[in-house]
Amino acid sequence: MTRKKEHESTAAKSPGLSDKTINQRFEFREILPEEADQAASIEQVCFPPNEACSEKMMKERVAMAPELFLVAVDRETGKIAGFLNGLATGEASFRDAFFTDAKLHDPAGRNIMLLGLDVLPEYRGQGLAKEIVCQYADRERERGRRLLILTCLESRVGMYEKMGFHNRGIAASSWGGEQWYEMSCALDA
Ligand SMILES: CC(C)(COP(=O)(O)OP(=O)(O)OC[C@H]1O[C@@H](n2cnc3c(N)ncnc32)[C@H](O)[C@@H]1OP(=O)(O)O)[C@@H](O)C(=O)NCCC(=O)NCCS
């Protein structure tokens, strides 16, 4: 993995299962149209109602930008264990409209606004989220993207720093009535 921060390089690796084991256990790929329901259900499990993406919005995202999803599918069950999704844009700062309007997706955009990282409870603590973010960054770098940008609660800042993100400070977001931090990860530094 060769991901770099905006201001310094990093070398985050999966903390639990080895890359080989995690790839044996999970298939990493874009989402299929028929998996939109699953993604919407997982979102309801992972986030409280004021933060979760609605079923309607998730279906719009899957319809508009399936290539900006990365799902980890448990090879034993054929079901999604976790996923990350986003939209491409030329913009360089996060705004809440990306959460609600998938039509803002510009396939040629060089930056990605990340909208949700979800891992089902039974799959947590094994490095799956880190592997999803790592593979997502590698894929989008290969597609010529410049930046991954996200907002998160203060309690998640440390987690994203471990994954190679740089903390830009308090975000211009009031999503769900919470205070958010904006973080970014440079892919072309
Ligand atoms: C947060 C979440 C995605 C983590 O998934 P996971 O597969 O358990 O994470 P990983 O095992 O890959 O952990 C990666 C690193 O982040 C740390 N981490 C994991 N969950 C964390 C949390 N909730 N808060 C702070 N750090 C966390 C881990 O300790 C690990 O650090 P390490 O490399 O030093 O061991 C998962 O708990 C989840 O879906 N939560 C609900 C939705 C959510 O909060 N998503 C992120 C919103 S911005």
PDB file of C-alpha atoms and ligand atoms in Angstrom:
ATOM      1  CA  MET A   1       0.000   0.000   0.000  1.00  0.00           C
ATOM      2  CA  THR A   2       1.408   3.363  -0.992  1.00  0.00           C
ATOM      3  CA  ARG A   3      -1.218   5.778   0.281  1.00  0.00           C
ATOM      4  CA  LYS A   4       0.041   9.210   1.384  1.00  0.00           C
ATOM      5  CA  LYS A   5      -1.361  12.004   3.536  1.00  0.00           C
ATOM      6  CA  GLU A   6      -1.607  15.537   2.220  1.00  0.00           C
ATOM      7  CA  HIS A   7       1.366  16.579   4.354  1.00  0.00           C
ATOM      8  CA  GLU A   8       3.209  13.383   5.133  1.00  0.00           C
ATOM      9  CA  SER A   9       3.385   9.824   3.980  1.00  0.00           C
ATOM     10  CA  THR A  10       2.002   6.904   5.915  1.00  0.00           C
ATOM     11  CA  ALA A  11       2.226   3.160   5.827  1.00  0.00           C
ATOM     12  CA  ALA A  12      -0.994   1.897   7.377  1.00  0.00           C
ATOM     13  CA  LYS A  13      -1.519  -1.859   7.213  1.00  0.00           C
ATOM     14  CA  SER A  14      -4.387  -4.085   8.248  1.00  0.00           C
ATOM     15  CA  PRO A  15      -4.150  -4.642  12.018  1.00  0.00           C
ATOM     16  CA  GLY A  16      -5.791  -8.063  12.227  1.00  0.00           C
ATOM     17  CA  LEU A  17      -5.995 -10.644   9.488  1.00  0.00           C
ATOM     18  CA  SER A  18      -3.174 -10.595   6.940  1.00  0.00           C
ATOM     19  CA  ASP A  19      -3.913  -9.160   3.494  1.00  0.00           C
ATOM     20  CA  LYS A  20      -3.853 -12.700   2.089  1.00  0.00           C
ATOM     21  CA  THR A  21      -6.300 -14.052   4.677  1.00  0.00           C
ATOM     22  CA  ILE A  22      -8.660 -11.109   4.327  1.00  0.00           C
ATOM     23  CA  ASN A  23      -8.705 -11.500   0.538  1.00  0.00           C
ATOM     24  CA  GLN A  24      -9.376 -15.221   0.906  1.00  0.00           C
ATOM     25  CA  ARG A  25     -12.299 -14.518   3.199  1.00  0.00           C
ATOM     26  CA  PHE A  26     -13.788 -11.542   1.337  1.00  0.00           C
ATOM     27  CA  GLU A  27     -14.296 -10.573  -2.275  1.00  0.00           C
ATOM     28  CA  PHE A  28     -13.697  -6.831  -2.837  1.00  0.00           C
ATOM     29  CA  ARG A  29     -15.587  -5.309  -5.776  1.00  0.00           C
ATOM     30  CA  GLU A  30     -18.066  -2.688  -6.989  1.00  0.00           C
ATOM     31  CA  ILE A  31     -21.661  -3.017  -5.839  1.00  0.00           C
ATOM     32  CA  LEU A  32     -24.310  -4.762  -7.977  1.00  0.00           C
ATOM     33  CA  PRO A  33     -27.692  -3.034  -8.572  1.00  0.00           C
ATOM     34  CA  GLU A  34     -29.513  -5.800  -6.709  1.00  0.00           C
ATOM     35  CA  GLU A  35     -27.345  -5.207  -3.609  1.00  0.00           C
ATOM     36  CA  ALA A  36     -28.726  -1.681  -2.979  1.00  0.00           C
ATOM     37  CA  ASP A  37     -31.216  -3.032  -0.404  1.00  0.00           C
ATOM     38  CA  GLN A  38     -28.451  -4.796   1.502  1.00  0.00           C
ATOM     39  CA  ALA A  39     -26.339  -1.631   1.582  1.00  0.00           C
ATOM     40  CA  ALA A  40     -29.312   0.371   2.861  1.00  0.00           C
ATOM     41  CA  SER A  41     -29.992  -2.181   5.641  1.00  0.00           C
ATOM     42  CA  ILE A  42     -26.338  -2.253   6.705  1.00  0.00           C
ATOM     43  CA  GLU A  43     -26.350   1.559   6.879  1.00  0.00           C
ATOM     44  CA  GLN A  44     -29.297   1.413   9.320  1.00  0.00           C
ATOM     45  CA  VAL A  45     -27.385  -1.061  11.511  1.00  0.00           C
ATOM     46  CA  CYS A  46     -24.171   0.992  11.465  1.00  0.00           C
ATOM     47  CA  PHE A  47     -25.448   4.547  11.965  1.00  0.00           C
ATOM     48  CA  PRO A  48     -28.051   6.201  14.231  1.00  0.00           C
ATOM     49  CA  PRO A  49     -31.155   7.543  12.447  1.00  0.00           C
ATOM     50  CA  ASN A  50     -29.919  11.167  12.397  1.00  0.00           C
ATOM     51  CA  GLU A  51     -26.702  10.158  10.581  1.00  0.00           C
ATOM     52  CA  ALA A  52     -27.753   7.210   8.401  1.00  0.00           C
ATOM     53  CA  CYS A  53     -28.336   7.496   4.678  1.00  0.00           C
ATOM     54  CA  SER A  54     -31.977   6.706   3.889  1.00  0.00           C
ATOM     55  CA  GLU A  55     -32.955   3.717   1.761  1.00  0.00           C
ATOM     56  CA  LYS A  56     -34.021   6.088  -1.035  1.00  0.00           C
ATOM     57  CA  MET A  57     -30.710   7.960  -1.012  1.00  0.00           C
ATOM     58  CA  MET A  58     -28.703   4.737  -0.921  1.00  0.00           C
ATOM     59  CA  LYS A  59     -30.604   3.419  -3.950  1.00  0.00           C
ATOM     60  CA  GLU A  60     -29.919   6.682  -5.800  1.00  0.00           C
ATOM     61  CA  ARG A  61     -26.215   6.406  -5.012  1.00  0.00           C
ATOM     62  CA  VAL A  62     -26.102   2.818  -6.245  1.00  0.00           C
ATOM     63  CA  ALA A  63     -27.927   3.838  -9.434  1.00  0.00           C
ATOM     64  CA  MET A  64     -25.804   6.953 -10.087  1.00  0.00           C
ATOM     65  CA  ALA A  65     -22.343   5.838  -8.976  1.00  0.00           C
ATOM     66  CA  PRO A  66     -21.985   2.063  -8.493  1.00  0.00           C
ATOM     67  CA  GLU A  67     -18.305   2.342  -9.457  1.00  0.00           C
ATOM     68  CA  LEU A  68     -17.731   4.531  -6.388  1.00  0.00           C
ATOM     69  CA  PHE A  69     -18.782   1.730  -4.026  1.00  0.00           C
ATOM     70  CA  LEU A  70     -16.364  -0.880  -2.770  1.00  0.00           C
ATOM     71  CA  VAL A  71     -18.092  -3.794  -1.074  1.00  0.00           C
ATOM     72  CA  ALA A  72     -16.470  -6.605   0.891  1.00  0.00           C
ATOM     73  CA  VAL A  73     -18.507  -9.754   0.299  1.00  0.00           C
ATOM     74  CA  ASP A  74     -18.159 -12.697   2.685  1.00  0.00           C
ATOM     75  CA  ARG A  75     -17.296 -15.548   0.313  1.00  0.00           C
ATOM     76  CA  GLU A  76     -19.057 -18.073   2.607  1.00  0.00           C
ATOM     77  CA  THR A  77     -22.419 -16.330   2.704  1.00  0.00           C
ATOM     78  CA  GLY A  78     -22.321 -14.251  -0.480  1.00  0.00           C
ATOM     79  CA  LYS A  79     -23.503 -11.280   1.609  1.00  0.00           C
ATOM     80  CA  ILE A  80     -21.937  -7.856   2.085  1.00  0.00           C
ATOM     81  CA  ALA A  81     -19.939  -7.593   5.335  1.00  0.00           C
ATOM     82  CA  GLY A  82     -18.901  -3.980   4.863  1.00  0.00           C
ATOM     83  CA  PHE A  83     -18.580  -1.241   2.276  1.00  0.00           C
ATOM     84  CA  LEU A  84     -17.394   2.255   1.487  1.00  0.00           C
ATOM     85  CA  ASN A  85     -19.136   4.605  -0.909  1.00  0.00           C
ATOM     86  CA  GLY A  86     -18.571   8.042  -2.368  1.00  0.00           C
ATOM     87  CA  LEU A  87     -19.196  10.429  -5.249  1.00  0.00           C
ATOM     88  CA  ALA A  88     -16.665  11.974  -7.647  1.00  0.00           C
ATOM     89  CA  THR A  89     -16.452  15.748  -8.004  1.00  0.00           C
ATOM     90  CA  GLY A  90     -14.176  18.613  -8.939  1.00  0.00           C
ATOM     91  CA  GLU A  91     -14.900  20.257  -5.578  1.00  0.00           C
ATOM     92  CA  ALA A  92     -12.267  20.095  -2.849  1.00  0.00           C
ATOM     93  CA  SER A  93     -14.291  20.685   0.349  1.00  0.00           C
ATOM     94  CA  PHE A  94     -17.128  18.636   1.747  1.00  0.00           C
ATOM     95  CA  ARG A  95     -20.689  19.958   1.799  1.00  0.00           C
ATOM     96  CA  ASP A  96     -23.736  18.131   3.110  1.00  0.00           C
ATOM     97  CA  ALA A  97     -25.484  18.196  -0.279  1.00  0.00           C
ATOM     98  CA  PHE A  98     -23.259  15.271  -1.305  1.00  0.00           C
ATOM     99  CA  PHE A  99     -25.085  13.136   1.265  1.00  0.00           C
ATOM    100  CA  THR A 100     -28.517  13.880  -0.188  1.00  0.00           C
ATOM    101  CA  ASP A 101     -28.006  14.491  -3.905  1.00  0.00           C
ATOM    102  CA  ALA A 102     -26.305  11.718  -5.864  1.00  0.00           C
ATOM    103  CA  LYS A 103     -26.793  13.783  -9.020  1.00  0.00           C
ATOM    104  CA  LEU A 104     -23.782  15.829  -7.876  1.00  0.00           C
ATOM    105  CA  HIS A 105     -21.690  12.845  -9.002  1.00  0.00           C
ATOM    106  CA  ASP A 106     -19.348  13.884 -11.818  1.00  0.00           C
ATOM    107  CA  PRO A 107     -17.693  10.707 -13.147  1.00  0.00           C
ATOM    108  CA  ALA A 108     -14.745  12.760 -14.428  1.00  0.00           C
ATOM    109  CA  GLY A 109     -14.202  14.526 -11.065  1.00  0.00           C
ATOM    110  CA  ARG A 110     -10.694  14.153  -9.668  1.00  0.00           C
ATOM    111  CA  ASN A 111     -11.773  14.173  -5.995  1.00  0.00           C
ATOM    112  CA  ILE A 112     -13.970  11.721  -4.094  1.00  0.00           C
ATOM    113  CA  MET A 113     -16.380  12.754  -1.352  1.00  0.00           C
ATOM    114  CA  LEU A 114     -16.643   9.668   0.866  1.00  0.00           C
ATOM    115  CA  LEU A 115     -20.161   9.246   2.223  1.00  0.00           C
ATOM    116  CA  GLY A 116     -20.055   6.184   4.444  1.00  0.00           C
ATOM    117  CA  LEU A 117     -17.794   3.457   5.813  1.00  0.00           C
ATOM    118  CA  ASP A 118     -19.828   0.575   7.211  1.00  0.00           C
ATOM    119  CA  VAL A 119     -18.749  -2.750   8.709  1.00  0.00           C
ATOM    120  CA  LEU A 120     -21.382  -5.039  10.231  1.00  0.00           C
ATOM    121  CA  PRO A 121     -20.793  -5.612  13.986  1.00  0.00           C
ATOM    122  CA  GLU A 122     -19.908  -9.298  13.613  1.00  0.00           C
ATOM    123  CA  TYR A 123     -17.038  -8.447  11.238  1.00  0.00           C
ATOM    124  CA  ARG A 124     -15.487  -5.598  13.254  1.00  0.00           C
ATOM    125  CA  GLY A 125     -12.074  -5.493  14.938  1.00  0.00           C
ATOM    126  CA  GLN A 126     -10.316  -7.614  12.303  1.00  0.00           C
ATOM    127  CA  GLY A 127      -8.978  -4.936   9.992  1.00  0.00           C
ATOM    128  CA  LEU A 128     -11.811  -5.073   7.474  1.00  0.00           C
ATOM    129  CA  ALA A 129     -12.513  -1.307   7.461  1.00  0.00           C
ATOM    130  CA  LYS A 130      -8.827  -0.551   7.027  1.00  0.00           C
ATOM    131  CA  GLU A 131      -8.564  -3.018   4.137  1.00  0.00           C
ATOM    132  CA  ILE A 132     -11.658  -1.544   2.445  1.00  0.00           C
ATOM    133  CA  VAL A 133     -10.234   1.998   2.714  1.00  0.00           C
ATOM    134  CA  CYS A 134      -6.819   0.807   1.525  1.00  0.00           C
ATOM    135  CA  GLN A 135      -8.206  -0.995  -1.535  1.00  0.00           C
ATOM    136  CA  TYR A 136     -10.526   1.941  -2.288  1.00  0.00           C
ATOM    137  CA  ALA A 137      -7.596   4.391  -2.203  1.00  0.00           C
ATOM    138  CA  ASP A 138      -5.518   2.136  -4.465  1.00  0.00           C
ATOM    139  CA  ARG A 139      -8.384   1.788  -6.950  1.00  0.00           C
ATOM    140  CA  GLU A 140      -9.124   5.507  -7.105  1.00  0.00           C
ATOM    141  CA  ARG A 141      -5.421   6.372  -7.417  1.00  0.00           C
ATOM    142  CA  GLU A 142      -5.279   4.079 -10.443  1.00  0.00           C
ATOM    143  CA  ARG A 143      -8.295   5.955 -11.834  1.00  0.00           C
ATOM    144  CA  GLY A 144      -6.298   9.199 -11.603  1.00  0.00           C
ATOM    145  CA  ARG A 145      -8.107  10.732  -8.626  1.00  0.00           C
ATOM    146  CA  ARG A 146      -6.360  13.296  -6.425  1.00  0.00           C
ATOM    147  CA  LEU A 147      -8.095  13.401  -3.038  1.00  0.00           C
ATOM    148  CA  LEU A 148     -10.367  11.357  -0.808  1.00  0.00           C
ATOM    149  CA  ILE A 149     -12.385  13.694   1.436  1.00  0.00           C
ATOM    150  CA  LEU A 150     -14.721  12.781   4.297  1.00  0.00           C
ATOM    151  CA  THR A 151     -16.318  14.115   7.447  1.00  0.00           C
ATOM    152  CA  CYS A 152     -16.332  12.223  10.726  1.00  0.00           C
ATOM    153  CA  LEU A 153     -17.050  12.646  14.409  1.00  0.00           C
ATOM    154  CA  GLU A 154     -14.155  13.554  16.715  1.00  0.00           C
ATOM    155  CA  SER A 155     -14.160   9.975  18.040  1.00  0.00           C
ATOM    156  CA  ARG A 156     -13.195   8.662  14.578  1.00  0.00           C
ATOM    157  CA  VAL A 157     -10.425  11.175  13.783  1.00  0.00           C
ATOM    158  CA  GLY A 158      -7.734   8.877  15.214  1.00  0.00           C
ATOM    159  CA  MET A 159      -9.015   5.924  13.205  1.00  0.00           C
ATOM    160  CA  TYR A 160      -8.834   7.824   9.916  1.00  0.00           C
ATOM    161  CA  GLU A 161      -5.392   9.203  10.776  1.00  0.00           C
ATOM    162  CA  LYS A 162      -4.237   5.597  11.138  1.00  0.00           C
ATOM    163  CA  MET A 163      -5.669   4.966   7.680  1.00  0.00           C
ATOM    164  CA  GLY A 164      -3.625   7.795   6.159  1.00  0.00           C
ATOM    165  CA  PHE A 165      -5.981  10.784   6.364  1.00  0.00           C
ATOM    166  CA  HIS A 166      -5.036  14.336   7.390  1.00  0.00           C
ATOM    167  CA  ASN A 167      -7.319  16.256   9.803  1.00  0.00           C
ATOM    168  CA  ARG A 168      -8.406  19.573   8.249  1.00  0.00           C
ATOM    169  CA  GLY A 169     -10.267  20.664  11.411  1.00  0.00           C
ATOM    170  CA  ILE A 170     -13.938  21.365  12.076  1.00  0.00           C
ATOM    171  CA  ALA A 171     -16.046  20.887   8.942  1.00  0.00           C
ATOM    172  CA  ALA A 172     -18.692  23.176   7.453  1.00  0.00           C
ATOM    173  CA  SER A 173     -21.268  20.466   8.116  1.00  0.00           C
ATOM    174  CA  SER A 174     -24.217  20.200  10.449  1.00  0.00           C
ATOM    175  CA  TRP A 175     -25.323  16.746   9.295  1.00  0.00           C
ATOM    176  CA  GLY A 176     -27.537  15.091  11.920  1.00  0.00           C
ATOM    177  CA  GLY A 177     -27.043  18.071  14.268  1.00  0.00           C
ATOM    178  CA  GLU A 178     -23.488  16.910  15.101  1.00  0.00           C
ATOM    179  CA  GLN A 179     -20.071  18.585  14.953  1.00  0.00           C
ATOM    180  CA  TRP A 180     -17.911  17.063  12.209  1.00  0.00           C
ATOM    181  CA  TYR A 181     -14.244  17.061  11.280  1.00  0.00           C
ATOM    182  CA  GLU A 182     -13.158  17.207   7.654  1.00  0.00           C
ATOM    183  CA  MET A 183     -10.355  14.837   6.690  1.00  0.00           C
ATOM    184  CA  SER A 184      -8.551  14.211   3.420  1.00  0.00           C
ATOM    185  CA  CYS A 185      -6.112  11.764   1.932  1.00  0.00           C
ATOM    186  CA  ALA A 186      -3.954  12.767  -1.049  1.00  0.00           C
ATOM    187  CA  LEU A 187      -3.667  10.050  -3.665  1.00  0.00           C
ATOM    188  CA  ASP A 188      -1.257  11.774  -6.037  1.00  0.00           C
ATOM    189  CA  ALA A 189       1.214  13.300  -3.545  1.00  0.00           C
TER     190      ALA A 189
HETATM  191  C1  LIG B   1     -15.826   2.287  12.394  1.00  0.00           C
HETATM  192  C2  LIG B   1     -15.874   0.936  11.692  1.00  0.00           C
HETATM  193  C3  LIG B   1     -16.040   1.133  10.197  1.00  0.00           C
HETATM  194  C4  LIG B   1     -14.551   0.200  11.977  1.00  0.00           C
HETATM  195  O1  LIG B   1     -14.583  -1.067  11.311  1.00  0.00           O
HETATM  196  P1  LIG B   1     -13.535  -2.228  11.690  1.00  0.00           P
HETATM  197  O2  LIG B   1     -13.512  -3.216  10.585  1.00  0.00           O
HETATM  198  O3  LIG B   1     -13.835  -2.747  13.037  1.00  0.00           O
HETATM  199  O4  LIG B   1     -12.166  -1.401  11.756  1.00  0.00           O
HETATM  200  P2  LIG B   1     -10.694  -2.025  11.652  1.00  0.00           P
HETATM  201  O5  LIG B   1     -10.670  -3.332  12.363  1.00  0.00           O
HETATM  202  O6  LIG B   1     -10.242  -1.996  10.237  1.00  0.00           O
HETATM  203  O7  LIG B   1      -9.857  -0.976  12.492  1.00  0.00           O
HETATM  204  C5  LIG B   1      -8.941  -0.100  11.887  1.00  0.00           C
HETATM  205  C6  LIG B   1      -8.289   0.756  12.959  1.00  0.00           C
HETATM  206  O8  LIG B   1      -9.228   1.718  13.435  1.00  0.00           O
HETATM  207  C7  LIG B   1      -9.421   1.561  14.829  1.00  0.00           C
HETATM  208  N1  LIG B   1     -10.859   1.692  15.098  1.00  0.00           N
HETATM  209  C8  LIG B   1     -11.825   0.833  14.722  1.00  0.00           C
HETATM  210  N2  LIG B   1     -13.032   1.264  15.119  1.00  0.00           N
HETATM  211  C9  LIG B   1     -12.824   2.445  15.749  1.00  0.00           C
HETATM  212  C10 LIG B   1     -13.684   3.378  16.356  1.00  0.00           C
HETATM  213  N3  LIG B   1     -15.005   3.199  16.402  1.00  0.00           N
HETATM  214  N4  LIG B   1     -13.123   4.472  16.917  1.00  0.00           N
HETATM  215  C11 LIG B   1     -11.772   4.675  16.878  1.00  0.00           C
HETATM  216  N5  LIG B   1     -10.898   3.807  16.299  1.00  0.00           N
HETATM  217  C12 LIG B   1     -11.425   2.716  15.743  1.00  0.00           C
HETATM  218  C13 LIG B   1      -8.969   0.172  15.156  1.00  0.00           C
HETATM  219  O9  LIG B   1      -8.501   0.079  16.498  1.00  0.00           O
HETATM  220  C14 LIG B   1      -7.858  -0.055  14.173  1.00  0.00           C
HETATM  221  O10 LIG B   1      -6.655   0.522  14.672  1.00  0.00           O
HETATM  222  P3  LIG B   1      -5.277  -0.308  14.675  1.00  0.00           P
HETATM  223  O11 LIG B   1      -4.858  -0.338  13.218  1.00  0.00           O
HETATM  224  O12 LIG B   1      -4.359   0.479  15.533  1.00  0.00           O
HETATM  225  O13 LIG B   1      -5.608  -1.649  15.223  1.00  0.00           O
HETATM  226  C15 LIG B   1     -17.045   0.051  12.238  1.00  0.00           C
HETATM  227  O14 LIG B   1     -16.924  -0.028  13.635  1.00  0.00           O
HETATM  228  C16 LIG B   1     -18.405   0.619  11.884  1.00  0.00           C
HETATM  229  O15 LIG B   1     -18.962   0.322  10.822  1.00  0.00           O
HETATM  230  N6  LIG B   1     -18.949   1.461  12.798  1.00  0.00           N
HETATM  231  C17 LIG B   1     -20.241   2.108  12.564  1.00  0.00           C
HETATM  232  C18 LIG B   1     -20.183   3.088  11.394  1.00  0.00           C
HETATM  233  C19 LIG B   1     -19.080   4.109  11.553  1.00  0.00           C
HETATM  234  O16 LIG B   1     -18.840   4.687  12.618  1.00  0.00           O
HETATM  235  N7  LIG B   1     -18.370   4.352  10.412  1.00  0.00           N
HETATM  236  C20 LIG B   1     -17.328   5.366  10.329  1.00  0.00           C
HETATM  237  C21 LIG B   1     -18.003   6.682  10.331  1.00  0.00           C
HETATM  238  S1  LIG B   1     -17.099   8.050   9.898  1.00  0.00           S
END
